[in-house]
Structures are given as C-alpha cells and as structure tokens.
Amino acid sequence: MGGKYRITGNTYPRMRRPRHRRKLVLSVTAAVVALGLAGWGTLQVIDVFTGGDGQANAAGKPKACPSRSASTPAKILPKPAAIKVNIYNATPRSGLAKAAADELKKRGFAIGKVDNAPAAYDKKVPGTGMLLGGPKAMNDSFSVLATQLPGATQKTDTRKTADIDLIIGTKFKAFSTPAAAATALTALTAPSPAPSSC
C-alpha cells in the first residue's frame, strides 16, 4: 500500500472508527427520558379513567377497614308466647279464623279474640291479611307475626294495649311453613355487619 497507509516495518496502523462516546451518552439519555415520559403519561391516562386523585387519597394512606365489632347489634324481638293475637276473618269462608287461631296457637302465640272482622274491614282486605296494632307493635310484634304470613299489610291504630289483630284477607291460603318462618325470624334477629369499603 502506498500513500499515508504505507506499511513500513512490523507495525500496522489501526483501521477502526474513532469512538463517539458523546453520541452514545446522548442516545441513552434520550431513551431514559422517553421511557419516563411514556410511564408518566400512562399513569395520567389511568388516573383520568379511574378517577384517581392523589390529593383525594389523603396522602396515599390506605383506609382502615371497619372491624367486626362495628356491626349493628342483634335485634331483640319478643317471643311468640309474649304476643297476644286477635284473629278476625274478613273473607266469605266460614271457620277460617278458628283454623288460623289453632295453627298460631301450635306455633306458640297467645290467642285472644277469634271472630268475624268488624264491618270496617269485612271483605275489604284484598291481600293475604292485615296486621293491626298500636304504634309499639310496629317495631317488634308485627315483625314476629309477619314471619308467619309474608305479604300481610301493617297498620297502626290508637290502642294502648300490646295485643295485635290479624285480619285474614281474601287471598289467604295458608301460613308459611314453620321452617320458613323460623328462617325469616332468624334473619330478623341476626346482627347486620357494617358495610365494608375495603
């Protein structure tokens, strides 16, 4: 070879390209910045669609879950034996009040008057029945008796006594089964757990 690449002696010139460290550093820096911006942009898009807000999250602290002790305590209802029920027949079918009284007596209820419905309700109760009693009965005695006759309407009057009236309606066929009534009563008295936000 001649010219400036002329070989003399035992040494050979190095023919590799000169190093460009500056370009390499700039390329790596640009790639890191691009990845960072892409990640930040992705987080912003996720926040927009999920409603995330760093300020609303109370500095990112997780919310404490309510403990089991925060549940509503079990409701205490009277036993059937403590509920005196007057049974009135508001249907054209004879003997229905006595049959209903016998069945409720078997289920532990105290039975009071058994008769035809007064004129104000005779043949005027279109559903399965109506529970009629004083204001206090609405919160406890009605709930217990309603487990025996689901769908019965409930109405309060001005009486001061604790007894309640069961007025049998035209759609009455039978009381719920003892097992179904017991299940419904258990559900009423079970403590309700506090709503969880976790």
JSON list of C-alpha atoms in Angstrom, two decimals:
[
{"chain": "A", "resi": 1, "resn": "MET", "atom": "CA", "xyz": [0.00, 0.00, 0.00]},
{"chain": "A", "resi": 2, "resn": "GLY", "atom": "CA", "xyz": [1.18, 3.46, -0.69]},
{"chain": "A", "resi": 3, "resn": "GLY", "atom": "CA", "xyz": [0.37, 6.95, 0.46]},
{"chain": "A", "resi": 4, "resn": "LYS", "atom": "CA", "xyz": [-0.41, 7.64, 4.07]},
{"chain": "A", "resi": 5, "resn": "TYR", "atom": "CA", "xyz": [-1.33, 3.99, 4.68]},
{"chain": "A", "resi": 6, "resn": "ARG", "atom": "CA", "xyz": [2.03, 2.81, 3.54]},
{"chain": "A", "resi": 7, "resn": "ILE", "atom": "CA", "xyz": [3.25, -0.03, 5.71]},
{"chain": "A", "resi": 8, "resn": "THR", "atom": "CA", "xyz": [6.76, 0.15, 7.00]},
{"chain": "A", "resi": 9, "resn": "GLY", "atom": "CA", "xyz": [8.43, -2.18, 9.40]},
{"chain": "A", "resi": 10, "resn": "ASN", "atom": "CA", "xyz": [6.49, -4.64, 11.60]},
{"chain": "A", "resi": 11, "resn": "THR", "atom": "CA", "xyz": [3.64, -2.34, 12.84]},
{"chain": "A", "resi": 12, "resn": "TYR", "atom": "CA", "xyz": [0.25, -1.87, 11.24]},
{"chain": "A", "resi": 13, "resn": "PRO", "atom": "CA", "xyz": [-1.97, 1.19, 11.56]},
{"chain": "A", "resi": 14, "resn": "ARG", "atom": "CA", "xyz": [-5.30, 0.78, 13.44]},
{"chain": "A", "resi": 15, "resn": "MET", "atom": "CA", "xyz": [-8.14, 0.95, 10.93]},
{"chain": "A", "resi": 16, "resn": "ARG", "atom": "CA", "xyz": [-11.17, 1.13, 13.37]},
{"chain": "A", "resi": 17, "resn": "ARG", "atom": "CA", "xyz": [-13.54, 4.08, 13.54]},
{"chain": "A", "resi": 18, "resn": "PRO", "atom": "CA", "xyz": [-12.91, 6.71, 16.18]},
{"chain": "A", "resi": 19, "resn": "ARG", "atom": "CA", "xyz": [-15.10, 6.37, 19.31]},
{"chain": "A", "resi": 20, "resn": "HIS", "atom": "CA", "xyz": [-18.16, 8.59, 19.61]},
{"chain": "A", "resi": 21, "resn": "ARG", "atom": "CA", "xyz": [-18.93, 8.49, 23.31]},
{"chain": "A", "resi": 22, "resn": "ARG", "atom": "CA", "xyz": [-20.91, 11.68, 23.18]},
{"chain": "A", "resi": 23, "resn": "LYS", "atom": "CA", "xyz": [-23.47, 10.20, 20.75]},
{"chain": "A", "resi": 24, "resn": "LEU", "atom": "CA", "xyz": [-23.80, 7.06, 22.88]},
{"chain": "A", "resi": 25, "resn": "VAL", "atom": "CA", "xyz": [-24.43, 9.06, 26.08]},
{"chain": "A", "resi": 26, "resn": "LEU", "atom": "CA", "xyz": [-26.99, 11.26, 24.32]},
{"chain": "A", "resi": 27, "resn": "SER", "atom": "CA", "xyz": [-28.81, 8.22, 22.90]},
{"chain": "A", "resi": 28, "resn": "VAL", "atom": "CA", "xyz": [-29.04, 6.52, 26.30]},
{"chain": "A", "resi": 29, "resn": "THR", "atom": "CA", "xyz": [-30.21, 9.74, 27.97]},
{"chain": "A", "resi": 30, "resn": "ALA", "atom": "CA", "xyz": [-32.87, 10.30, 25.32]},
{"chain": "A", "resi": 31, "resn": "ALA", "atom": "CA", "xyz": [-34.13, 6.73, 25.71]},
{"chain": "A", "resi": 32, "resn": "VAL", "atom": "CA", "xyz": [-34.41, 7.07, 29.51]},
{"chain": "A", "resi": 33, "resn": "VAL", "atom": "CA", "xyz": [-36.29, 10.38, 29.19]},
{"chain": "A", "resi": 34, "resn": "ALA", "atom": "CA", "xyz": [-38.64, 8.91, 26.58]},
{"chain": "A", "resi": 35, "resn": "LEU", "atom": "CA", "xyz": [-39.42, 5.92, 28.80]},
{"chain": "A", "resi": 36, "resn": "GLY", "atom": "CA", "xyz": [-40.03, 8.17, 31.80]},
{"chain": "A", "resi": 37, "resn": "LEU", "atom": "CA", "xyz": [-42.41, 10.38, 29.85]},
{"chain": "A", "resi": 38, "resn": "ALA", "atom": "CA", "xyz": [-44.28, 7.36, 28.49]},
{"chain": "A", "resi": 39, "resn": "GLY", "atom": "CA", "xyz": [-44.70, 5.95, 32.01]},
{"chain": "A", "resi": 40, "resn": "TRP", "atom": "CA", "xyz": [-45.89, 9.27, 33.40]},
{"chain": "A", "resi": 41, "resn": "GLY", "atom": "CA", "xyz": [-48.34, 9.68, 30.52]},
{"chain": "A", "resi": 42, "resn": "THR", "atom": "CA", "xyz": [-49.70, 6.18, 31.12]},
{"chain": "A", "resi": 43, "resn": "LEU", "atom": "CA", "xyz": [-50.31, 6.95, 34.80]},
{"chain": "A", "resi": 44, "resn": "GLN", "atom": "CA", "xyz": [-52.13, 10.15, 33.87]},
{"chain": "A", "resi": 45, "resn": "VAL", "atom": "CA", "xyz": [-54.41, 8.28, 31.45]},
{"chain": "A", "resi": 46, "resn": "ILE", "atom": "CA", "xyz": [-55.16, 5.64, 34.11]},
{"chain": "A", "resi": 47, "resn": "ASP", "atom": "CA", "xyz": [-56.00, 8.36, 36.66]},
{"chain": "A", "resi": 48, "resn": "VAL", "atom": "CA", "xyz": [-58.39, 10.01, 34.20]},
{"chain": "A", "resi": 49, "resn": "PHE", "atom": "CA", "xyz": [-60.33, 6.81, 33.58]},
{"chain": "A", "resi": 50, "resn": "THR", "atom": "CA", "xyz": [-60.32, 5.52, 37.16]},
{"chain": "A", "resi": 51, "resn": "GLY", "atom": "CA", "xyz": [-60.95, 8.84, 38.88]},
{"chain": "A", "resi": 52, "resn": "GLY", "atom": "CA", "xyz": [-57.71, 8.60, 40.84]},
{"chain": "A", "resi": 53, "resn": "ASP", "atom": "CA", "xyz": [-56.58, 11.75, 42.57]},
{"chain": "A", "resi": 54, "resn": "GLY", "atom": "CA", "xyz": [-53.51, 11.91, 44.74]},
{"chain": "A", "resi": 55, "resn": "GLN", "atom": "CA", "xyz": [-54.92, 14.77, 46.82]},
{"chain": "A", "resi": 56, "resn": "ALA", "atom": "CA", "xyz": [-58.19, 12.97, 47.46]},
{"chain": "A", "resi": 57, "resn": "ASN", "atom": "CA", "xyz": [-56.41, 9.86, 48.71]},
{"chain": "A", "resi": 58, "resn": "ALA", "atom": "CA", "xyz": [-55.19, 11.58, 51.90]},
{"chain": "A", "resi": 59, "resn": "ALA", "atom": "CA", "xyz": [-51.50, 11.39, 51.03]},
{"chain": "A", "resi": 60, "resn": "GLY", "atom": "CA", "xyz": [-51.85, 7.84, 49.74]},
{"chain": "A", "resi": 61, "resn": "LYS", "atom": "CA", "xyz": [-52.68, 6.32, 53.14]},
{"chain": "A", "resi": 62, "resn": "PRO", "atom": "CA", "xyz": [-54.89, 3.21, 52.93]},
{"chain": "A", "resi": 63, "resn": "LYS", "atom": "CA", "xyz": [-58.30, 3.49, 54.55]},
{"chain": "A", "resi": 64, "resn": "ALA", "atom": "CA", "xyz": [-58.79, 1.45, 57.68]},
{"chain": "A", "resi": 65, "resn": "CYS", "atom": "CA", "xyz": [-61.35, -1.31, 57.29]},
{"chain": "A", "resi": 66, "resn": "PRO", "atom": "CA", "xyz": [-64.13, -1.38, 59.90]},
{"chain": "A", "resi": 67, "resn": "SER", "atom": "CA", "xyz": [-63.73, -4.19, 62.40]},
{"chain": "A", "resi": 68, "resn": "ARG", "atom": "CA", "xyz": [-66.38, -6.81, 63.09]},
{"chain": "A", "resi": 69, "resn": "SER", "atom": "CA", "xyz": [-67.27, -5.05, 66.33]},
{"chain": "A", "resi": 70, "resn": "ALA", "atom": "CA", "xyz": [-68.68, -2.16, 64.28]},
{"chain": "A", "resi": 71, "resn": "SER", "atom": "CA", "xyz": [-71.66, -4.29, 63.17]},
{"chain": "A", "resi": 72, "resn": "THR", "atom": "CA", "xyz": [-75.20, -3.46, 64.23]},
{"chain": "A", "resi": 73, "resn": "PRO", "atom": "CA", "xyz": [-76.15, -5.46, 67.34]},
{"chain": "A", "resi": 74, "resn": "ALA", "atom": "CA", "xyz": [-78.76, -8.20, 67.09]},
{"chain": "A", "resi": 75, "resn": "LYS", "atom": "CA", "xyz": [-82.35, -7.00, 67.28]},
{"chain": "A", "resi": 76, "resn": "ILE", "atom": "CA", "xyz": [-84.23, -8.30, 70.31]},
{"chain": "A", "resi": 77, "resn": "LEU", "atom": "CA", "xyz": [-87.78, -9.35, 69.41]},
{"chain": "A", "resi": 78, "resn": "PRO", "atom": "CA", "xyz": [-90.48, -10.74, 71.70]},
{"chain": "A", "resi": 79, "resn": "LYS", "atom": "CA", "xyz": [-91.12, -14.48, 71.80]},
{"chain": "A", "resi": 80, "resn": "PRO", "atom": "CA", "xyz": [-94.38, -15.67, 70.18]},
{"chain": "A", "resi": 81, "resn": "ALA", "atom": "CA", "xyz": [-95.75, -16.55, 73.64]},
{"chain": "A", "resi": 82, "resn": "ALA", "atom": "CA", "xyz": [-95.47, -12.88, 74.62]},
{"chain": "A", "resi": 83, "resn": "ILE", "atom": "CA", "xyz": [-97.60, -11.75, 71.65]},
{"chain": "A", "resi": 84, "resn": "LYS", "atom": "CA", "xyz": [-101.38, -11.84, 72.07]},
{"chain": "A", "resi": 85, "resn": "VAL", "atom": "CA", "xyz": [-103.10, -12.13, 68.69]},
{"chain": "A", "resi": 86, "resn": "ASN", "atom": "CA", "xyz": [-106.78, -11.45, 68.00]},
{"chain": "A", "resi": 87, "resn": "ILE", "atom": "CA", "xyz": [-107.84, -13.19, 64.79]},
{"chain": "A", "resi": 88, "resn": "TYR", "atom": "CA", "xyz": [-110.65, -11.90, 62.59]},
{"chain": "A", "resi": 89, "resn": "ASN", "atom": "CA", "xyz": [-112.00, -13.38, 59.37]},
{"chain": "A", "resi": 90, "resn": "ALA", "atom": "CA", "xyz": [-112.64, -10.78, 56.64]},
{"chain": "A", "resi": 91, "resn": "THR", "atom": "CA", "xyz": [-113.43, -13.40, 53.96]},
{"chain": "A", "resi": 92, "resn": "PRO", "atom": "CA", "xyz": [-116.69, -15.15, 52.98]},
{"chain": "A", "resi": 93, "resn": "ARG", "atom": "CA", "xyz": [-115.16, -18.52, 54.03]},
{"chain": "A", "resi": 94, "resn": "SER", "atom": "CA", "xyz": [-116.52, -19.69, 57.37]},
{"chain": "A", "resi": 95, "resn": "GLY", "atom": "CA", "xyz": [-114.33, -21.20, 60.08]},
{"chain": "A", "resi": 96, "resn": "LEU", "atom": "CA", "xyz": [-111.14, -19.57, 58.77]},
{"chain": "A", "resi": 97, "resn": "ALA", "atom": "CA", "xyz": [-110.48, -17.51, 61.91]},
{"chain": "A", "resi": 98, "resn": "LYS", "atom": "CA", "xyz": [-110.70, -20.56, 64.18]},
{"chain": "A", "resi": 99, "resn": "ALA", "atom": "CA", "xyz": [-108.42, -22.64, 61.93]},
{"chain": "A", "resi": 100, "resn": "ALA", "atom": "CA", "xyz": [-105.87, -19.80, 61.84]},
{"chain": "A", "resi": 101, "resn": "ALA", "atom": "CA", "xyz": [-106.09, -19.42, 65.63]},
{"chain": "A", "resi": 102, "resn": "ASP", "atom": "CA", "xyz": [-105.46, -23.14, 66.15]},
{"chain": "A", "resi": 103, "resn": "GLU", "atom": "CA", "xyz": [-102.41, -23.04, 63.88]},
{"chain": "A", "resi": 104, "resn": "LEU", "atom": "CA", "xyz": [-100.89, -19.97, 65.52]},
{"chain": "A", "resi": 105, "resn": "LYS", "atom": "CA", "xyz": [-101.51, -21.48, 68.95]},
{"chain": "A", "resi": 106, "resn": "LYS", "atom": "CA", "xyz": [-99.49, -24.56, 67.88]},
{"chain": "A", "resi": 107, "resn": "ARG", "atom": "CA", "xyz": [-96.67, -22.18, 66.91]},
{"chain": "A", "resi": 108, "resn": "GLY", "atom": "CA", "xyz": [-96.57, -20.66, 70.37]},
{"chain": "A", "resi": 109, "resn": "PHE", "atom": "CA", "xyz": [-98.62, -17.47, 70.01]},
{"chain": "A", "resi": 110, "resn": "ALA", "atom": "CA", "xyz": [-101.09, -16.38, 72.68]},
{"chain": "A", "resi": 111, "resn": "ILE", "atom": "CA", "xyz": [-104.59, -16.23, 71.19]},
{"chain": "A", "resi": 112, "resn": "GLY", "atom": "CA", "xyz": [-107.13, -13.57, 72.16]},
{"chain": "A", "resi": 113, "resn": "LYS", "atom": "CA", "xyz": [-110.45, -12.94, 70.38]},
{"chain": "A", "resi": 114, "resn": "VAL", "atom": "CA", "xyz": [-111.48, -15.10, 67.42]},
{"chain": "A", "resi": 115, "resn": "ASP", "atom": "CA", "xyz": [-114.36, -13.72, 65.38]},
{"chain": "A", "resi": 116, "resn": "ASN", "atom": "CA", "xyz": [-115.53, -12.29, 62.09]},
{"chain": "A", "resi": 117, "resn": "ALA", "atom": "CA", "xyz": [-113.95, -9.00, 61.07]},
{"chain": "A", "resi": 118, "resn": "PRO", "atom": "CA", "xyz": [-115.69, -5.76, 62.07]},
{"chain": "A", "resi": 119, "resn": "ALA", "atom": "CA", "xyz": [-117.71, -4.00, 59.36]},
{"chain": "A", "resi": 120, "resn": "ALA", "atom": "CA", "xyz": [-114.86, -1.57, 58.62]},
{"chain": "A", "resi": 121, "resn": "TYR", "atom": "CA", "xyz": [-112.72, -4.49, 57.37]},
{"chain": "A", "resi": 122, "resn": "ASP", "atom": "CA", "xyz": [-115.23, -7.23, 56.43]},
{"chain": "A", "resi": 123, "resn": "LYS", "atom": "CA", "xyz": [-114.46, -8.32, 52.84]},
{"chain": "A", "resi": 124, "resn": "LYS", "atom": "CA", "xyz": [-112.26, -5.20, 52.49]},
{"chain": "A", "resi": 125, "resn": "VAL", "atom": "CA", "xyz": [-108.82, -6.77, 52.96]},
{"chain": "A", "resi": 126, "resn": "PRO", "atom": "CA", "xyz": [-107.77, -7.76, 49.42]},
{"chain": "A", "resi": 127, "resn": "GLY", "atom": "CA", "xyz": [-104.37, -9.29, 50.25]},
{"chain": "A", "resi": 128, "resn": "THR", "atom": "CA", "xyz": [-103.40, -12.24, 52.43]},
{"chain": "A", "resi": 129, "resn": "GLY", "atom": "CA", "xyz": [-104.09, -10.32, 55.61]},
{"chain": "A", "resi": 130, "resn": "MET", "atom": "CA", "xyz": [-103.60, -7.21, 57.71]},
{"chain": "A", "resi": 131, "resn": "LEU", "atom": "CA", "xyz": [-101.76, -6.73, 61.00]},
{"chain": "A", "resi": 132, "resn": "LEU", "atom": "CA", "xyz": [-103.38, -4.05, 63.14]},
{"chain": "A", "resi": 133, "resn": "GLY", "atom": "CA", "xyz": [-101.99, -2.78, 66.46]},
{"chain": "A", "resi": 134, "resn": "GLY", "atom": "CA", "xyz": [-100.60, 0.08, 68.49]},
{"chain": "A", "resi": 135, "resn": "PRO", "atom": "CA", "xyz": [-97.52, 2.09, 67.48]},
{"chain": "A", "resi": 136, "resn": "LYS", "atom": "CA", "xyz": [-95.17, -0.04, 69.62]},
{"chain": "A", "resi": 137, "resn": "ALA", "atom": "CA", "xyz": [-96.22, -3.21, 67.79]},
{"chain": "A", "resi": 138, "resn": "MET", "atom": "CA", "xyz": [-94.88, -1.85, 64.51]},
{"chain": "A", "resi": 139, "resn": "ASN", "atom": "CA", "xyz": [-91.28, -2.36, 65.65]},
{"chain": "A", "resi": 140, "resn": "ASP", "atom": "CA", "xyz": [-91.49, -5.77, 67.28]},
{"chain": "A", "resi": 141, "resn": "SER", "atom": "CA", "xyz": [-94.73, -7.80, 67.42]},
{"chain": "A", "resi": 142, "resn": "PHE", "atom": "CA", "xyz": [-95.62, -7.09, 63.78]},
{"chain": "A", "resi": 143, "resn": "SER", "atom": "CA", "xyz": [-92.19, -8.33, 62.66]},
{"chain": "A", "resi": 144, "resn": "VAL", "atom": "CA", "xyz": [-92.58, -11.63, 64.51]},
{"chain": "A", "resi": 145, "resn": "LEU", "atom": "CA", "xyz": [-96.13, -12.29, 63.32]},
{"chain": "A", "resi": 146, "resn": "ALA", "atom": "CA", "xyz": [-95.27, -11.23, 59.75]},
{"chain": "A", "resi": 147, "resn": "THR", "atom": "CA", "xyz": [-92.84, -14.18, 59.52]},
{"chain": "A", "resi": 148, "resn": "GLN", "atom": "CA", "xyz": [-95.91, -16.44, 59.68]},
{"chain": "A", "resi": 149, "resn": "LEU", "atom": "CA", "xyz": [-97.81, -14.53, 56.97]},
{"chain": "A", "resi": 150, "resn": "PRO", "atom": "CA", "xyz": [-95.49, -12.85, 54.46]},
{"chain": "A", "resi": 151, "resn": "GLY", "atom": "CA", "xyz": [-97.09, -10.08, 52.45]},
{"chain": "A", "resi": 152, "resn": "ALA", "atom": "CA", "xyz": [-99.56, -9.03, 55.14]},
{"chain": "A", "resi": 153, "resn": "THR", "atom": "CA", "xyz": [-100.06, -5.26, 55.31]},
{"chain": "A", "resi": 154, "resn": "GLN", "atom": "CA", "xyz": [-99.33, -3.48, 58.58]},
{"chain": "A", "resi": 155, "resn": "LYS", "atom": "CA", "xyz": [-101.37, -0.66, 60.07]},
{"chain": "A", "resi": 156, "resn": "THR", "atom": "CA", "xyz": [-101.32, 1.08, 63.44]},
{"chain": "A", "resi": 157, "resn": "ASP", "atom": "CA", "xyz": [-104.25, 2.38, 65.46]},
{"chain": "A", "resi": 158, "resn": "THR", "atom": "CA", "xyz": [-104.61, 4.30, 68.73]},
{"chain": "A", "resi": 159, "resn": "ARG", "atom": "CA", "xyz": [-104.87, 1.33, 71.12]},
{"chain": "A", "resi": 160, "resn": "LYS", "atom": "CA", "xyz": [-102.73, 1.39, 74.25]},
{"chain": "A", "resi": 161, "resn": "THR", "atom": "CA", "xyz": [-102.73, -2.39, 74.79]},
{"chain": "A", "resi": 162, "resn": "ALA", "atom": "CA", "xyz": [-99.97, -4.68, 73.49]},
{"chain": "A", "resi": 163, "resn": "ASP", "atom": "CA", "xyz": [-102.29, -7.12, 71.66]},
{"chain": "A", "resi": 164, "resn": "ILE", "atom": "CA", "xyz": [-102.45, -7.10, 67.87]},
{"chain": "A", "resi": 165, "resn": "ASP", "atom": "CA", "xyz": [-105.14, -8.07, 65.38]},
{"chain": "A", "resi": 166, "resn": "LEU", "atom": "CA", "xyz": [-104.65, -10.41, 62.47]},
{"chain": "A", "resi": 167, "resn": "ILE", "atom": "CA", "xyz": [-107.41, -9.75, 59.94]},
{"chain": "A", "resi": 168, "resn": "ILE", "atom": "CA", "xyz": [-107.43, -12.54, 57.37]},
{"chain": "A", "resi": 169, "resn": "GLY", "atom": "CA", "xyz": [-107.74, -11.26, 53.79]},
{"chain": "A", "resi": 170, "resn": "THR", "atom": "CA", "xyz": [-109.39, -12.76, 50.73]},
{"chain": "A", "resi": 171, "resn": "LYS", "atom": "CA", "xyz": [-106.10, -14.06, 49.25]},
{"chain": "A", "resi": 172, "resn": "PHE", "atom": "CA", "xyz": [-105.16, -16.01, 52.37]},
{"chain": "A", "resi": 173, "resn": "LYS", "atom": "CA", "xyz": [-104.41, -19.68, 51.70]},
{"chain": "A", "resi": 174, "resn": "ALA", "atom": "CA", "xyz": [-102.07, -20.80, 54.47]},
{"chain": "A", "resi": 175, "resn": "PHE", "atom": "CA", "xyz": [-99.39, -19.60, 56.82]},
{"chain": "A", "resi": 176, "resn": "SER", "atom": "CA", "xyz": [-95.76, -20.07, 55.83]},
{"chain": "A", "resi": 177, "resn": "THR", "atom": "CA", "xyz": [-94.21, -23.36, 56.91]},
{"chain": "A", "resi": 178, "resn": "PRO", "atom": "CA", "xyz": [-92.71, -23.43, 60.42]},
{"chain": "A", "resi": 179, "resn": "ALA", "atom": "CA", "xyz": [-89.23, -23.88, 58.92]},
{"chain": "A", "resi": 180, "resn": "ALA", "atom": "CA", "xyz": [-89.62, -20.86, 56.61]},
{"chain": "A", "resi": 181, "resn": "ALA", "atom": "CA", "xyz": [-91.00, -18.75, 59.46]},
{"chain": "A", "resi": 182, "resn": "ALA", "atom": "CA", "xyz": [-88.10, -19.76, 61.72]},
{"chain": "A", "resi": 183, "resn": "THR", "atom": "CA", "xyz": [-85.58, -18.85, 59.00]},
{"chain": "A", "resi": 184, "resn": "ALA", "atom": "CA", "xyz": [-87.22, -15.46, 58.48]},
{"chain": "A", "resi": 185, "resn": "LEU", "atom": "CA", "xyz": [-87.21, -14.80, 62.24]},
{"chain": "A", "resi": 186, "resn": "THR", "atom": "CA", "xyz": [-83.52, -15.73, 62.50]},
{"chain": "A", "resi": 187, "resn": "ALA", "atom": "CA", "xyz": [-82.72, -13.29, 59.69]},
{"chain": "A", "resi": 188, "resn": "LEU", "atom": "CA", "xyz": [-84.55, -10.53, 61.57]},
{"chain": "A", "resi": 189, "resn": "THR", "atom": "CA", "xyz": [-82.65, -11.08, 64.81]},
{"chain": "A", "resi": 190, "resn": "ALA", "atom": "CA", "xyz": [-79.20, -11.67, 63.31]},
{"chain": "A", "resi": 191, "resn": "PRO", "atom": "CA", "xyz": [-76.74, -8.78, 63.70]},
{"chain": "A", "resi": 192, "resn": "SER", "atom": "CA", "xyz": [-76.15, -6.96, 60.43]},
{"chain": "A", "resi": 193, "resn": "PRO", "atom": "CA", "xyz": [-72.48, -6.46, 59.54]},
{"chain": "A", "resi": 194, "resn": "ALA", "atom": "CA", "xyz": [-71.20, -2.95, 58.95]},
{"chain": "A", "resi": 195, "resn": "PRO", "atom": "CA", "xyz": [-70.76, -2.10, 55.26]},
{"chain": "A", "resi": 196, "resn": "SER", "atom": "CA", "xyz": [-67.18, -2.67, 54.13]},
{"chain": "A", "resi": 197, "resn": "SER", "atom": "CA", "xyz": [-65.38, -0.18, 51.93]},
{"chain": "A", "resi": 198, "resn": "CYS", "atom": "CA", "xyz": [-62.28, -2.38, 51.53]}
]
